[in-house]
Structures are given as structure tokens and as C-alpha cells.
CSV table of C-alpha atoms in Angstrom, one decimal:
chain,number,residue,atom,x,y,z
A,183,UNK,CA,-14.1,-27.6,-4.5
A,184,UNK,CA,-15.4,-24.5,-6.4
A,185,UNK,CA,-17.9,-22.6,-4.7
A,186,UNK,CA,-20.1,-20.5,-6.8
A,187,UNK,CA,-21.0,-16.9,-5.0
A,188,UNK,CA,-23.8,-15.2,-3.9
A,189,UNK,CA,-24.9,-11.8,-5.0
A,190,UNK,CA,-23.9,-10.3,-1.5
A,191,UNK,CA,-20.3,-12.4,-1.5
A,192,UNK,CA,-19.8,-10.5,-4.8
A,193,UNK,CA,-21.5,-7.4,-3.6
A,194,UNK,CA,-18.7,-7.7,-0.4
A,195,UNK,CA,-16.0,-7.7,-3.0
A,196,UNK,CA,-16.8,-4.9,-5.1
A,197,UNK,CA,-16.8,-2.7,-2.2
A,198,UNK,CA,-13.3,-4.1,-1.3
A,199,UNK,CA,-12.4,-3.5,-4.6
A,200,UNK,CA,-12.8,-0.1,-4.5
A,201,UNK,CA,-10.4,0.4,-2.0
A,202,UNK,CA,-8.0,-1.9,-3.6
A,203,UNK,CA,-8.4,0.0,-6.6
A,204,UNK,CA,-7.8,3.8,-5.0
A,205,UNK,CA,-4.7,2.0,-3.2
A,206,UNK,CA,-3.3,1.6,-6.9
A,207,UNK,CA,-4.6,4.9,-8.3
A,208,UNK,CA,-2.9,5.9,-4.6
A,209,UNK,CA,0.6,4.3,-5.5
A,210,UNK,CA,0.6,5.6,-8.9
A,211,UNK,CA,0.9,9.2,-7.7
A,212,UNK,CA,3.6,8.7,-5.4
A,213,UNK,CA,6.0,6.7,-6.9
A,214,UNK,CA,8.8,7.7,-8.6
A,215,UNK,CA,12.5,7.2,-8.6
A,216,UNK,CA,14.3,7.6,-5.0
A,217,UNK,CA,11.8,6.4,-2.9
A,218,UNK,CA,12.4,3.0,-1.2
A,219,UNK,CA,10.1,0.1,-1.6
A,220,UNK,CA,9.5,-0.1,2.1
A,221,UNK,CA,8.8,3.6,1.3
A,222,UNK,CA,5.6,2.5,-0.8
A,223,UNK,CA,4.5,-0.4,1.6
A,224,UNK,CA,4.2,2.1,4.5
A,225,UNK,CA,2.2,4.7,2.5
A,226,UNK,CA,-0.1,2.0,1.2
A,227,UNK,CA,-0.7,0.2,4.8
A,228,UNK,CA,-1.6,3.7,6.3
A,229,UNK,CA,-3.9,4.8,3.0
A,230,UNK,CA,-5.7,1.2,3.3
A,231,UNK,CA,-6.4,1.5,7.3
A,232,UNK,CA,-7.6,5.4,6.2
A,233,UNK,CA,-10.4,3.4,4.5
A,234,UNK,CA,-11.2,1.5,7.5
A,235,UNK,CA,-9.9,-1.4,5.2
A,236,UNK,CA,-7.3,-4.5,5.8
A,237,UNK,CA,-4.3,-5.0,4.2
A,238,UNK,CA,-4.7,-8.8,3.5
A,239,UNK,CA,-1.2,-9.9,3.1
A,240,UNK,CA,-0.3,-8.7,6.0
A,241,UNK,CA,0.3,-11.8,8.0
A,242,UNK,CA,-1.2,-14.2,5.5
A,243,UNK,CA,1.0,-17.6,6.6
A,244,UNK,CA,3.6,-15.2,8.1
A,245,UNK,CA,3.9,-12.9,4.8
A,246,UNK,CA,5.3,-10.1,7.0
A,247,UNK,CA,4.4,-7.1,4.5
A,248,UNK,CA,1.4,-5.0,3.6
A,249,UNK,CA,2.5,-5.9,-0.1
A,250,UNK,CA,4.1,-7.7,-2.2
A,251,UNK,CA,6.8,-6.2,-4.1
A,252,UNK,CA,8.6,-7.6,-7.0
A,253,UNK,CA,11.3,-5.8,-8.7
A,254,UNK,CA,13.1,-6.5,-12.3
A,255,UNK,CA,14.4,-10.2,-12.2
A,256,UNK,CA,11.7,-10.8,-9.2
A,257,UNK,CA,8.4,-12.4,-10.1
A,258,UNK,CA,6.5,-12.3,-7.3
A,259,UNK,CA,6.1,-12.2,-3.3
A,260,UNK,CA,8.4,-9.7,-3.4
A,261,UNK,CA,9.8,-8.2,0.3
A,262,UNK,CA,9.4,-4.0,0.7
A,263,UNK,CA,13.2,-3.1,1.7
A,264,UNK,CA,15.2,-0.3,1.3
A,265,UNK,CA,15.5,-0.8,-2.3
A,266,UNK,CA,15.8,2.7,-3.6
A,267,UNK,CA,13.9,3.1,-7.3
A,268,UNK,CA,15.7,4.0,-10.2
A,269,UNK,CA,15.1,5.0,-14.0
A,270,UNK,CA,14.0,2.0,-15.8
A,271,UNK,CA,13.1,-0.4,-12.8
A,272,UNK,CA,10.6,-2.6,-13.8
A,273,UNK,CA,8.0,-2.9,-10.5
A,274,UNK,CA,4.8,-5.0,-9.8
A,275,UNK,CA,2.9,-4.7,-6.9
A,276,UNK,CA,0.2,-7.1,-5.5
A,277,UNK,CA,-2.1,-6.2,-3.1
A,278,UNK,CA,-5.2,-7.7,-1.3
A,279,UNK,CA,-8.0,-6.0,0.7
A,280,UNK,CA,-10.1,-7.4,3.2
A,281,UNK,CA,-13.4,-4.9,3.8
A,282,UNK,CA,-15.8,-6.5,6.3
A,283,UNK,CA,-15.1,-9.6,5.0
A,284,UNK,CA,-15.1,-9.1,1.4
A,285,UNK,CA,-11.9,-9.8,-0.6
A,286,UNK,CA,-10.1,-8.0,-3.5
A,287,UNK,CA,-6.7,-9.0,-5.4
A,288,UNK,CA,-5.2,-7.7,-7.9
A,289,UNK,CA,-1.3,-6.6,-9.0
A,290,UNK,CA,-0.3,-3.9,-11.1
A,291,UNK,CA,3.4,-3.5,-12.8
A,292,UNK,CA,4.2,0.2,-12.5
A,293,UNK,CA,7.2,1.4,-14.9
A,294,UNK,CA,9.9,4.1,-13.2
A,295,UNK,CA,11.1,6.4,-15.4
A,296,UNK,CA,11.7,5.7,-19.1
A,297,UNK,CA,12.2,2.0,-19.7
A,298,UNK,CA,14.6,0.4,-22.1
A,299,UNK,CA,12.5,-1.2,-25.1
A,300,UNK,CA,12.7,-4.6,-24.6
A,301,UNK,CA,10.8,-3.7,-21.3
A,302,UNK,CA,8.6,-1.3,-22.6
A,303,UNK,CA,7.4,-4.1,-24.8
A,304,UNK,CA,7.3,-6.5,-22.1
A,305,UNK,CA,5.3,-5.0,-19.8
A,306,UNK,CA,2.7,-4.0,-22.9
A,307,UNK,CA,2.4,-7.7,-24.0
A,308,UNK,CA,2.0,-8.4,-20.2
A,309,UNK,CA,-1.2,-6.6,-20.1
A,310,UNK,CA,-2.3,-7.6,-23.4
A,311,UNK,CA,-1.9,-11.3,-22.2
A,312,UNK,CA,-4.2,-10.8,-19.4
A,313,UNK,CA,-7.0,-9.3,-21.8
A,314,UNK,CA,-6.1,-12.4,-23.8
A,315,UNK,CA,-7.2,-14.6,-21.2
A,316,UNK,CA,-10.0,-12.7,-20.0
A,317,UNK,CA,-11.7,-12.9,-23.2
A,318,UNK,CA,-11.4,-16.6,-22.6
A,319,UNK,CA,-13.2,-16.3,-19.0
A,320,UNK,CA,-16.9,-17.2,-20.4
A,321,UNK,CA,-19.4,-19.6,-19.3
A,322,UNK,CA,-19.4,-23.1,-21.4
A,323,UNK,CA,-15.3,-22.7,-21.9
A,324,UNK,CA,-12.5,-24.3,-19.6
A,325,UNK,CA,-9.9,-23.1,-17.3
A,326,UNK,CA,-7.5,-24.6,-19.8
A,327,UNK,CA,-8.5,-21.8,-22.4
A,328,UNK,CA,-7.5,-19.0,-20.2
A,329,UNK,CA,-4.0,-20.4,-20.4
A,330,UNK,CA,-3.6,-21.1,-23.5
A,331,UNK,CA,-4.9,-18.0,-25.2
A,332,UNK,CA,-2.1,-16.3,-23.0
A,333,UNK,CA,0.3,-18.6,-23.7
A,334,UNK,CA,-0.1,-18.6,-27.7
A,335,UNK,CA,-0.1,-14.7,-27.6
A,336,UNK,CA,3.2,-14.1,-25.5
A,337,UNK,CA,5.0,-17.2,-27.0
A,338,UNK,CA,4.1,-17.3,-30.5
A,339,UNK,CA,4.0,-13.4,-31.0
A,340,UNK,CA,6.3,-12.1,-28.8
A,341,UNK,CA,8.8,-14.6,-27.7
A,342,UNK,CA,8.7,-14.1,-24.3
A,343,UNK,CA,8.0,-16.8,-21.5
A,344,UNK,CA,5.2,-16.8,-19.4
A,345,UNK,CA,6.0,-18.3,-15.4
A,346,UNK,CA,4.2,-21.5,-14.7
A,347,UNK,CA,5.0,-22.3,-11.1
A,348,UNK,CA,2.9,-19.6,-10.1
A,349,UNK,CA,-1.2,-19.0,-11.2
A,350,UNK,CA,-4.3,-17.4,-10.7
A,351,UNK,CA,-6.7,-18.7,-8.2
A,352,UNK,CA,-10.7,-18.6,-7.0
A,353,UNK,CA,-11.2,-16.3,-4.2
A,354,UNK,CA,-14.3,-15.7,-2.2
A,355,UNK,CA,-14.3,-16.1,2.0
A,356,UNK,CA,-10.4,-17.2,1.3
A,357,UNK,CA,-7.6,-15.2,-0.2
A,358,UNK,CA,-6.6,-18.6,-2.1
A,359,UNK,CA,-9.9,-21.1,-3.5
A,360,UNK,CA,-10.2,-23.2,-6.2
A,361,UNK,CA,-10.2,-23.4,-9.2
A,362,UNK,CA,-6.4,-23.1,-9.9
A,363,UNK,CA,-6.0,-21.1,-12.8
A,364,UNK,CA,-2.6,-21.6,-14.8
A,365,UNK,CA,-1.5,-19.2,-17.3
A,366,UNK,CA,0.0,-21.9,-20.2
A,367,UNK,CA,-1.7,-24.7,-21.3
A,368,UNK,CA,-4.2,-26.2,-23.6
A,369,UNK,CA,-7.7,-25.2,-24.3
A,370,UNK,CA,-10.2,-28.1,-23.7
A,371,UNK,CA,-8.6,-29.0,-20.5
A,372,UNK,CA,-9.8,-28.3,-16.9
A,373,UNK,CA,-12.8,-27.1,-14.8
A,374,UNK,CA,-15.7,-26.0,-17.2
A,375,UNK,CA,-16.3,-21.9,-16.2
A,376,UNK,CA,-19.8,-21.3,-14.7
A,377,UNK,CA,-21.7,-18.3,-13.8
A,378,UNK,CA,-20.9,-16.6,-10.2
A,379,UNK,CA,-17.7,-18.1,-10.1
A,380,UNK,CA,-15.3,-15.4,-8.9
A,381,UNK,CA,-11.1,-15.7,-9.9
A,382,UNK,CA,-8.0,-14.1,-10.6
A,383,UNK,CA,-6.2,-14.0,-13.6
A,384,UNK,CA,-2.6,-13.0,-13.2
A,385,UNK,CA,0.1,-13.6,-15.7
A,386,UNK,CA,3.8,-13.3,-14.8
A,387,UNK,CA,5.8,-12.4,-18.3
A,388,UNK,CA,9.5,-12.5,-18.3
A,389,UNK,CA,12.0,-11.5,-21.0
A,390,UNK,CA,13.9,-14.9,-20.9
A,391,UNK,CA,13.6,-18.8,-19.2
A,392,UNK,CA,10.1,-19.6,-17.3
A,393,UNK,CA,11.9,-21.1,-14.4
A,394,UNK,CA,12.0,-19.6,-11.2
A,395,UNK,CA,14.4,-19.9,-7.8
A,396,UNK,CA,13.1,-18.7,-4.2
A,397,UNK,CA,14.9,-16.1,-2.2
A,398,UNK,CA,16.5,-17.3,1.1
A,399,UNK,CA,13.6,-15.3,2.8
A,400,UNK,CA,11.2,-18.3,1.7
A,401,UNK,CA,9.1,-16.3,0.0
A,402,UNK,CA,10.7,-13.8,-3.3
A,403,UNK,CA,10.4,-15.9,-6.4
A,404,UNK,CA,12.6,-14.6,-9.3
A,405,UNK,CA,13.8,-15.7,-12.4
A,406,UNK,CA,16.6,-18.1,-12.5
A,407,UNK,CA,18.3,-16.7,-15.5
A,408,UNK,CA,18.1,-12.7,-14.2
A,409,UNK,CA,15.9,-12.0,-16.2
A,410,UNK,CA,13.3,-8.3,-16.1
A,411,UNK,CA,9.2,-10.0,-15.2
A,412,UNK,CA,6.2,-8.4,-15.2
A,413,UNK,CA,2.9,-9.4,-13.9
A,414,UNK,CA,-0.5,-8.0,-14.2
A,415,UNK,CA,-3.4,-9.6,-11.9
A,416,UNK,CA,-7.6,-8.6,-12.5
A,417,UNK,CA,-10.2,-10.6,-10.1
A,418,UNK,CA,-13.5,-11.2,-12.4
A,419,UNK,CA,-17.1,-12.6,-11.8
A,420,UNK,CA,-18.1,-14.3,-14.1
A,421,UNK,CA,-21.6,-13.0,-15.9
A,422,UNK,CA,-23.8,-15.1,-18.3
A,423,UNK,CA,-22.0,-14.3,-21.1
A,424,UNK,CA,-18.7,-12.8,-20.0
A,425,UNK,CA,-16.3,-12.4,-17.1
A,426,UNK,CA,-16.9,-8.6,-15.3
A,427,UNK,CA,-13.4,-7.4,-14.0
A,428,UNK,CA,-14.2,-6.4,-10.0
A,429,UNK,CA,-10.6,-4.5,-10.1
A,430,UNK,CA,-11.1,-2.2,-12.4
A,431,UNK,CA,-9.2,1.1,-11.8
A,432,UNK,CA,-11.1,3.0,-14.5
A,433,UNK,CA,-14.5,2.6,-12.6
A,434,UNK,CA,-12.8,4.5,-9.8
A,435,UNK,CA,-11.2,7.7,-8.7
A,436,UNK,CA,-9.2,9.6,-5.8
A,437,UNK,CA,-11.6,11.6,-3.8
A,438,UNK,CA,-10.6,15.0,-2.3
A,439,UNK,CA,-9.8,13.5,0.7
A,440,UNK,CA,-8.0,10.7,-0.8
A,441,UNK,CA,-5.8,13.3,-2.5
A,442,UNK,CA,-5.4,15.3,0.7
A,443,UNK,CA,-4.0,12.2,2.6
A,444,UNK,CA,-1.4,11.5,-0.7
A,445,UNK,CA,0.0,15.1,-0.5
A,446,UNK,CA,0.3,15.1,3.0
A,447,UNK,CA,1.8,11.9,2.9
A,448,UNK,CA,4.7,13.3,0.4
């Protein structure tokens, strides 16, 4: 069932958002090459509890990680370890934060060091992709639109696959609510979009096949040919004539304070 939400449900997650958001902005001036993923998982649980914030993941159905972590040839739920960063590691990282009961999503791919071309360009089309389908997230259209408009850019353009066995999703009191939203497909189909629904749009590119395999840990998808992925994630509300992105790092910044706990963090 999709639940439309109330102006305080959405009010809930823009204030979550900004913490979500400064978490990013956060990572993004730490990481570098050297540091270990479990390195960044750390720094970000500690900077979200500094906002008197929740790291969602953390224990959602046993995830046992502040965030999810997905390097190269992994797509998503990705497991902090001591993975040490190198030059040209392709890196997204998902996070969720629960503030008094309002929720924010969103994932980021973060590039280390100079990347070879082929994923320079895949990471660009990644996050064009995304834009693709958020133009599609309008009252009056379908869910189906948002997949295809992202499909039909990164396939027919670019050549590159875009993962189905993973998708965007509603989100409100739950991390995970419906409607399902895939990232391939064809317009036409699905739920019609309405005003006040709240989603997530997250396409996961990769270089070559769309398949996926699952890590023995039962939760690290990755690509079953090897190949490099990327994946960018916005939450939106939809407005009466187009979808407002909640997780959007531009409307924020690092305070003082915020850079004060980064550098003492280093």
C-alpha cells in the first residue's frame, strides 16, 4: 500500500536529511586513498551520533554496519572492512538517517584518485541517469517512466547496463515502503505518481552484464562478470508539478563545528 505523507512526515525528513546530507559533505573531505573502508564507517557513525542523529542501517535485519559500502565490482550492501583505498577505486556509499523519527536515504559514488576513462564516464552517466528519472517523477506519470527514461539513456547512449535485482523504494515511518521503484522498464506501466508521495530513486550502472551474485556474508551484491558499478540514490517528495529532491547536498553545508569534528577526527 502507498501511503501519501503529511506535511510534518515530510517536514521530519528534511530535517533528517540534513544530517544525511552533512554526513556526505563529511565523507567527502576525508576520504582519500589509504584509509580503510571500516576507516570511513567509523568516522561517519561518530559524526551522525554528533548530530544527535541514528545511523539507520545499523542493525536494519541484522545489517551489522553504519553503512553500506560498495567497492568496484560491488553493487550494493557493501560490508566496511579493511579494504585499504587506492587510485582509481570506484566507491558508493549509502547511508540512512533516522532523526526523531524522520528518515533520509540516499547513496553517493565517491571517485579515489584519478579514474580510468571508462569509469570516469560511468560514474557521469550514473548521475545523469538519475536526473533522467527524476524528471520522470511528476504527478499524472507512472512508476514505469522512471525506469525507462533511465534505462533508454544508459543503454541506448552509453552502452552500459543498469542492475535490475535491486530498486528504489517509498520510504516514510519505514526505511523500505511501497511503491517499488525499478530502474528499467517501460513507461505506461505501474503505480500512477501522486502528490505527497515520498521515494527513492537509485540507479546502480555497471560497465558490463546486469546480473548480480551475493557475497557469502548474505548481504554484498556484485556483479557476476567483475565488472566496475556505480550507484547514485536521491529521496524526493513529490510537489504538484515536480518531484523536490529532500537529499540535496547543495542546500547544505559543514558548519564550523562540523569542520572542527572532521579535522580532529583526521
Amino acid at each position: 500500500m502507498i501511503t501519501l505523507k503529511t506535511s510534518k512526515d515530510i517536514e521530519k525528513m528534511y530535517r533528517a536529511s540534513e544530517v544525511l546530507c552533512k554526513t556526505h559533505l563529511a565523507i567527502k573531505e576525508i576520504i582519500r586513498p589509504g584509509i580503510t573502508t571500516l576507516f570511513l564507517d567509523d568516522f561517519a557513525n561518530k559524526f551522525i551520533k554528533f548530530h544527535k542523529a541514528i545511523p539507520a542501517q545499523l542493525g536494519y535485519q541484522g545489517f551489522p554496519y553504519t553503512l553500506c559500502i560498495s567497492v568496484n565490482d560491488e553493487i550494493c550492501h557493501g560490508f566496511p572492512s579493511d579494504y585499504v583505498l587506492k587510485e582509481g577505486d570506484v566507491v558508493s556509499i549509502d547511508n540512512v538517517i533516522d532523526l526523531d523519527g524522520g528518515l533520509a536515504d540516499s547513496c553517493w559514488t565517491y571517485k579515489i584518485g584519478k579514474l580510468s576513462k571508462e569509469n570516469e564516464k560511468l560514474v557521469d552517466v550514473n548521475l545523469k541517469a538519475l536526473y533522467k528519472g527524476i524528471e520522470e517523477a511528476i504527478p499524472g506519470n507512472r512508476i514505469g517512466d522512471i525506469g525507462a527514461a533511465i534505462q533508454e539513456y544508459v543503454e541506448k547512449e552509453n552502452g552500459f547496463s543498469v542492475i535490475r535485482d535491486f530498486i528504489g523504494h517509498g520510504i516514510g515511518k519505514e526505511m523500505h515502503e511501497d511503491p517499488q521503484v525499478p530502474h528499467y522498464g517501460k513507461r505506461g506501466f505501474g503505480p500512477r505518481i501522486q502528490e505527497n508521495m515520498v521515494f527513492t530513486i537509485e540507479p546502480m550502472i555497471c560497465i558490463g552484464n546486469w546480473k548480480s551474485k551475493i557475497d557469502s556474508n548474505g548481504w554484498t551484491a556484485r556483479t557476476s562478470d567483475g565488472s566496475v558499478c556505480s550507484q547514485f540514490e536521491h529521496q524526493l517528495v513529490i510537489r504538484k508539478n515536480k518531484a523536490e529532491i529532500i537529499t540535496d547536498q547543495d542546500k547544505f553545508e559543514l558548519s564550523d563545528k562540523d569542520l572542527k569534528f572532521i579535522e580532529n577526527y583526521k
